[in-house]
Structure formats: C-alpha cells, structure tokens
C-alpha cells in the first residue's frame, strides 16, 4: 500500500467517525441540575483570562494551552518551541527536527532539556536526545508546561536546563459519556502532506485518549543558499566518484534532497485508578543542511524511533496519594550515511575515500517508579519517591564496513578495496559496492547493562502568604556512581495577583552512553566522562494588572564538568540572564468579536565558557570567552485578533539579535557574527460549525537568514576548497512557505 | 517505511471507539456554568429575612456581560427559596438598587466594584466577581478559571459584613477562603 493510500485510509476512518457520531443524538447538559461538586469538574470554554498558571510552583514556568496551539495555527512541535522565551533554536531542516539550547547552554544536540509526555521521559536512552521533531501529534495536547532551571532534586538525572512536559487530553475531562474527535488534514509547500487524528472518550469508569500523526515532506531545498550545500558540490565527480552511480529513495545521489517521513502515535486507556499507555514514533529525515556537501550526501535517511509501554496506578490512602509506574521502552537510532572523507595524501585533496554505510544502535530499559504525596496537615505536605531502572545499551554503533567500527555482519578486519574497511572505496574507483547492512539484533559483545536507582524527599509548606519548598535527591548509577542534588525555594504571594519567588536548584547530566562507549573514527568515545553539574540561582516574579500579566525572572547558572562534542570534560560555564514575559487581553475594536489577545517575551542571555578553541593550534585552551551561538537578545511577540464569530487572525514574530558563532566554529577565528533577523509567521482561520480552514504562512517577509552550525560547526566558508570539517558552520533557513489545514472538531 | 498494518490497526481502533461511545458535548460556555454556580450558591448562603416586601429574588448584573442571557434562562426555569428570580441589568454602580446577588463582571473597573460594595443598596448583597484580586476589594465570592475549570474563592469578612452566612459545605469546596 502506498503512503497516499495510508493517508486516504486515515481520512476515511475520520469521515466514518464523523458520520457515525453525527448520527447520534446530541445530549443536552442541564447545568442547573448539577451540584457544586459536579460543576467544579466540568470543562468550560473560557472567555476570561483570569488564570495564572504556576503562581505557587517553585519554578519559572511557561504554559502553552490547547487553545493557543489552535489559535496560532501550529502544526508541529518545532513551531511551538521556536516561539518560546529562553530558547536559541537551530533548524537544520533535517536529521530529526530542531536543536534548542535552553537558557544559553549550547550542546551538540538537544540533550540537556527533558522532554516528557504526561510525565514519561521521552529523551532517547543512548544520546539523551529530546527529538523536537514533526512526528508528535499536537492536537491531543491539553497544555505544554515548560519549566526553566535545573530540577534533578525531583526528576533525577538530565533535568539539567529545564523540562518540556506535554500533557495530553483524556476522556475523563468529558462531562458525560461519549467521544470527542479532532481530524486535521494538511498540505503545503515542499510537497508537504500530513494528517492527524486525536480522539478522547469516556464511558463509565473507562476513559481513553488516542492521537496519531503522519507527516511526509520533501522539505525546503536550500542548495542555493550556502556554498557547502550547492548541487555542484553534491555532484562533484572528483569528490564523490562512483557514489554518484547509486541512489537513495529512488533519487540519485548528487543533489540536495532531504525528505522527511515521520509518524507518531500516543495513547492511553484509564480504568478507575489504572492507566495503560504507550508512546510510539518513528522519525526518518534526510540530513538537511547539517553537513557539508563535499563530505556527506543529505539524501540518505537518518532514523530514530521510540516505543514506550507503561502501566500506572494512582491510589489514595487517607491523606496520601500514590503513583506507581512500570515502564518498558525501546529506542533505536539507525540509518544510511554516504560519506566523502578527503584523501589526506599530498596532491590528492580533491579526491575522497568514499563509503555508503548503514548504522545501527538499539537500546532498551525497564523502569519501576513509585512517588507519593502526603498532606501532613493543611499547611505542610511531603513528596517522596524512588526509582530503579535497568538499561540494556549498545556500546558502539554497529557499522559494517566503515573504517574500524564495530560490525555485526562483516569482520572488522576485512580490509576492503583500500585497506581501510570493507565499505571504504575511493572516488577515483570506477565502481562502488555497498556492503551488507547490520544485523537487526545487536550482538551481545556490543551490549552493556547499567543500573540506575534514585530516591528523593521534599517538603512544601504554607505560612500565610509564604510558600516554602525544600528537598533533595540521591541517585546511583553503576557506571559513574553517586550524585546528590538539592533545591529550595521561597514564594511570597501578592494578594492572589502575583508572586515573588526565590529559587535555588541543582542538577546533573549523565554522560550519554553514545559518548562513553559509542565512538567511531569521526568521534572518539571516553569511558572516563564524569556527569556535568549545574547550579542555578533565580529571582522570579509574576503580577497581574487586570487582564495584563507580567512575569519576570533573573537567573545566574554555573556549570561544571561540561561535556563538549569531543567527549571530554572540559571547563566550566557561567550563564546569566533575564526573561520578561507579558500577556494581555483587551476589548476587540470589531463589534461582536471575542477579545484580542497578545504576548511578548524578551530574553537576555550571556553565556561564558572558561575554555576556548585555538583555531591555530587546533586545541582547546583555558581562558574565558563568550561561548557563542547564543543570541544575547531575543524577542517573541504575537497577537491574536478574532473577527466576528467565525474568523481568527494570528500573527507572530521572532527577533534574534546578532551573535558570535560558537568558539569551535571555524568562523570564530575571524570573530564572525551571525546577523540579527526578525521573522514573521501568520495564520488565518475560518470556522464554520465543526469545520475550520487554516491558511498559514511562514516567513511572511521571505527574508534570508542563517542559524549557527551544529556540533563542531567546522566546515568554514571557503567554498573554493574542500570544507574544513563535516558540519556546516552556518545553516541557511527556508524562505516563505504556505500550509493549508482542514480541521474537523467533532 | 512504516508498515500498513499499524495504520490499519489505528483506523480500526478509531472506528470502534467512535461507534462504542456516544456523542456528547465536552465543554460548556463559561457563563452558562457560572450562572449554574450562582444558582447553587443560593443553596449554601443565608440572607437576612426579606423586609422590603419584594417577592422576587433579585440578581443584578453591572454593565455588559455574557452571563446575562444564561441568568435569564435561570430565571425562567428555576425558583430560589420558592421565590421567582428577577434579573436586573445596571449600567453602572450608580444605578445599583437592592438585590440579593450582584454580579460584577471582569470588564468593570476596580472603582466601579468599590462603588458597588459601598452602595447603600448592597448591605445584604452577595457580591460576586471574576477577576484576580477582587476579593481584597471586598467581593464575597470570586470566580477563577484554572485548567479550563471554574473554581471560586470566598472572603468570609465580606460575607459577614453583608450579614450573609455561608455553609461549611460551601467553604469546603472553595479553592481559597480568606478570613
């Protein structure tokens, strides 16, 4: 069955559901006959803005609601993250999704922010990557809570910079037995097609939530925007030789082509206290602009998947609430890689050692977790818990034929045509034979088992207008040992209109197994890596003036044992900054129209590193410098204008100031600054009964702009020669694009 | 490539669940719910005995508000303490006359709210608001919306000042009770 037929099938299912539902009789809710207890449980469509999330939370939090997702015309998670304060977002237009540096902490990929779905961590087991991609369904989201600052004292390892917790809707929120379904069909620029279905339901003590998304796109062609992405370089016969005789996805190598083909399904069913849930997604994307065209063809799919199955039990006993979690998860990272390593022999630099290889890493774990909260009295509550997790991890990538990498199928000692591995050829060869793929199961000699255990305790106390929180956590890992983290906060409530918070938090980041054991010739592993440590001091405040809400925070963070891309603990970082957030609602100047709403976030970030890269010696050296890639000033702004009852206009803008590139970036040698830019996105929604039509434009003004390169960002910008390294120093961004969505809200 | 069997399974699950469960309306308008809350409050709050001879239970609304229509629906279908319900709209605080409940919407200014509270006609009136901080100004009950659900908070001092008695059950259900 072709993919189009799959999508058609889903649409048919949606239409069938619609017809089925519409055939049933609507139930009138007689609110006046409900008791107060019942009324307190019903969900309402709000018109007022008098809610302030996170007022008493011992952290700085930003909440994005389902209503905001709908109004702003978001179609995937990457757009939501891009509009958040305190994030420097890099979009490589491939290889999984965006890379987001929270609060100025640059990392090779998004590793130091925990991504959760209903509290279940979805960062992968091997690289700890939070894959902020287009595979997650978003129309089942009740809200997204974005927490800023380290919180290992509660959440354990890797709650290092913050947490993005996606909370999905559940059928129990329905006022009566029944279902509610949302269907979205999307199409737009770059041959993009997507369909998403989200349904919740309830009958008696049973409730459920199920959402699925299928996304397919050719994505933007950026070949004309950066020399090391040009089709001339992708098709250079001296560089690529017989690789150009091969094809991938029925498209010949030798040109910019970086498609995406993703899906994600998330669901759960609840019976009384018991919940069974799952998360299942697969992300398959070309490499986009990540790598230089004289080093890697982007027309090869890099794939990541996550499967999680869990059982949760929530019980209450007297003043205590218990939550028990049993979870199995499996992550896989694999894919194709077409490479041209420059020939290092004198006079041969324009030629390459070439390879087309298939990579594989499989990881899984079993987790048991118990948490409980007890109200000791009206003013004091205690929260405690513990976990045990057994992980089965791949040590090194399984890459048959690739230099001296581990191989499950071909003996690593096989010399191949050039003597460097069975899959290593030369661009002067007339032909190239692709070697066999890895075995689907990981051989035992390339596996490693680890044990993680952790326990925590924290108190929350109320004393008139003060709220106090203090706690600590102890974690043990069978590889890198013991870690303890604490946090404490004091909150002063201002007449229910706001609060002032003083927060101290600590966290640690585990060295990812990929960097501990998973090295290959291009990235060496280091089994002696120590966990990174974070400490954060923060002063935050929230205040409401009628329908205007202002939130501000000042933070100072210190980081030790920073793990850089070369798998070494090297140096410290200091990051300080401020975030100001405002949201407002005011009367619409258009009669018979709902209120106008808007938001404006300003983020200031200064990130300093105790070490810097010496581009002459090619070594890291001591000496404090600006880390780079982090824009000191960022502004996110948006306005929502309802027009009468059926039309909604939304315009959003993001300003990013100019910024020095990362210390390791090849362009840093000349103190290169990426220019500032202001992008605008907009959407217009037409609603008619259960149907809505959304027309969305991204990059309305069609500006040309760049994001900084990822990892070492070492390609340089001399396009007349071979690149200096694999990763592009700058990543061009897509121009104006369009998307139309047809939604059914049933 | 993803496998067709997974998609087919998803389609089947959606169709079966949609068939199994009945259609229902999942969310209600905020002000319909608030009107129902107000009706319920009257079961848990005691007013002084009526001495003005009026046979109606009067609910006043200051200015424009979407609650007016649901309250009119309430007046048509229910009685309070065996008395007819009368809904009265006041354009401003200056126009307020005697009523048992006065709803001051979020669009009203703090000044307007203060005038309502200090009015000679609201000495035995339950003043209900829907904006953060209104409890401090002297409203008796203030609505809040948290996670799309309506909650309420109570100012016991204001109730006492207006010679109103709230039952312990009502206080138990309140999100916040100020002494």
Short mmCIF file of C-alpha atoms in Angstrom, two decimals, chain B residues 3 18 22 28 35 37 40 44-46 57 59 67-68 84 101 109-110 115-116 124 133 136 141 143 146 156:
data_model
loop_
_atom_site.label_atom_id
_atom_site.label_comp_id
_atom_site.label_asym_id
_atom_site.label_seq_id
_atom_site.Cartn_x
_atom_site.Cartn_y
_atom_site.Cartn_z
CA UNK B 3 4.00 -0.67 7.93
CA UNK B 18 -16.25 6.16 17.90
CA UNK B 22 -22.00 8.28 22.33
CA UNK B 28 -19.82 24.26 28.08
CA UNK B 35 -24.88 31.02 36.14
CA UNK B 37 -22.70 28.14 40.11
CA UNK B 40 -26.01 26.69 43.58
CA UNK B 44 -25.49 27.47 50.71
CA UNK B 45 -25.78 31.14 51.64
CA UNK B 46 -28.29 32.59 54.08
CA UNK B 57 -35.08 37.07 44.41
CA UNK B 59 -29.82 39.03 40.76
CA UNK B 67 -23.78 35.98 31.93
CA UNK B 68 -26.94 37.99 31.42
CA UNK B 84 -39.34 34.00 41.48
CA UNK B 101 -26.82 38.91 44.41
CA UNK B 109 -13.15 48.72 36.87
CA UNK B 110 -11.93 48.46 40.46
CA UNK B 115 -18.77 51.81 44.46
CA UNK B 116 -20.93 48.68 44.29
CA UNK B 124 -27.22 42.49 52.44
CA UNK B 133 -7.62 40.46 43.42
CA UNK B 136 -9.27 42.07 48.50
CA UNK B 141 -17.13 35.28 46.09
CA UNK B 143 -14.59 33.13 40.27
CA UNK B 146 -7.92 27.06 36.41
CA UNK B 156 -15.62 35.47 54.92
#
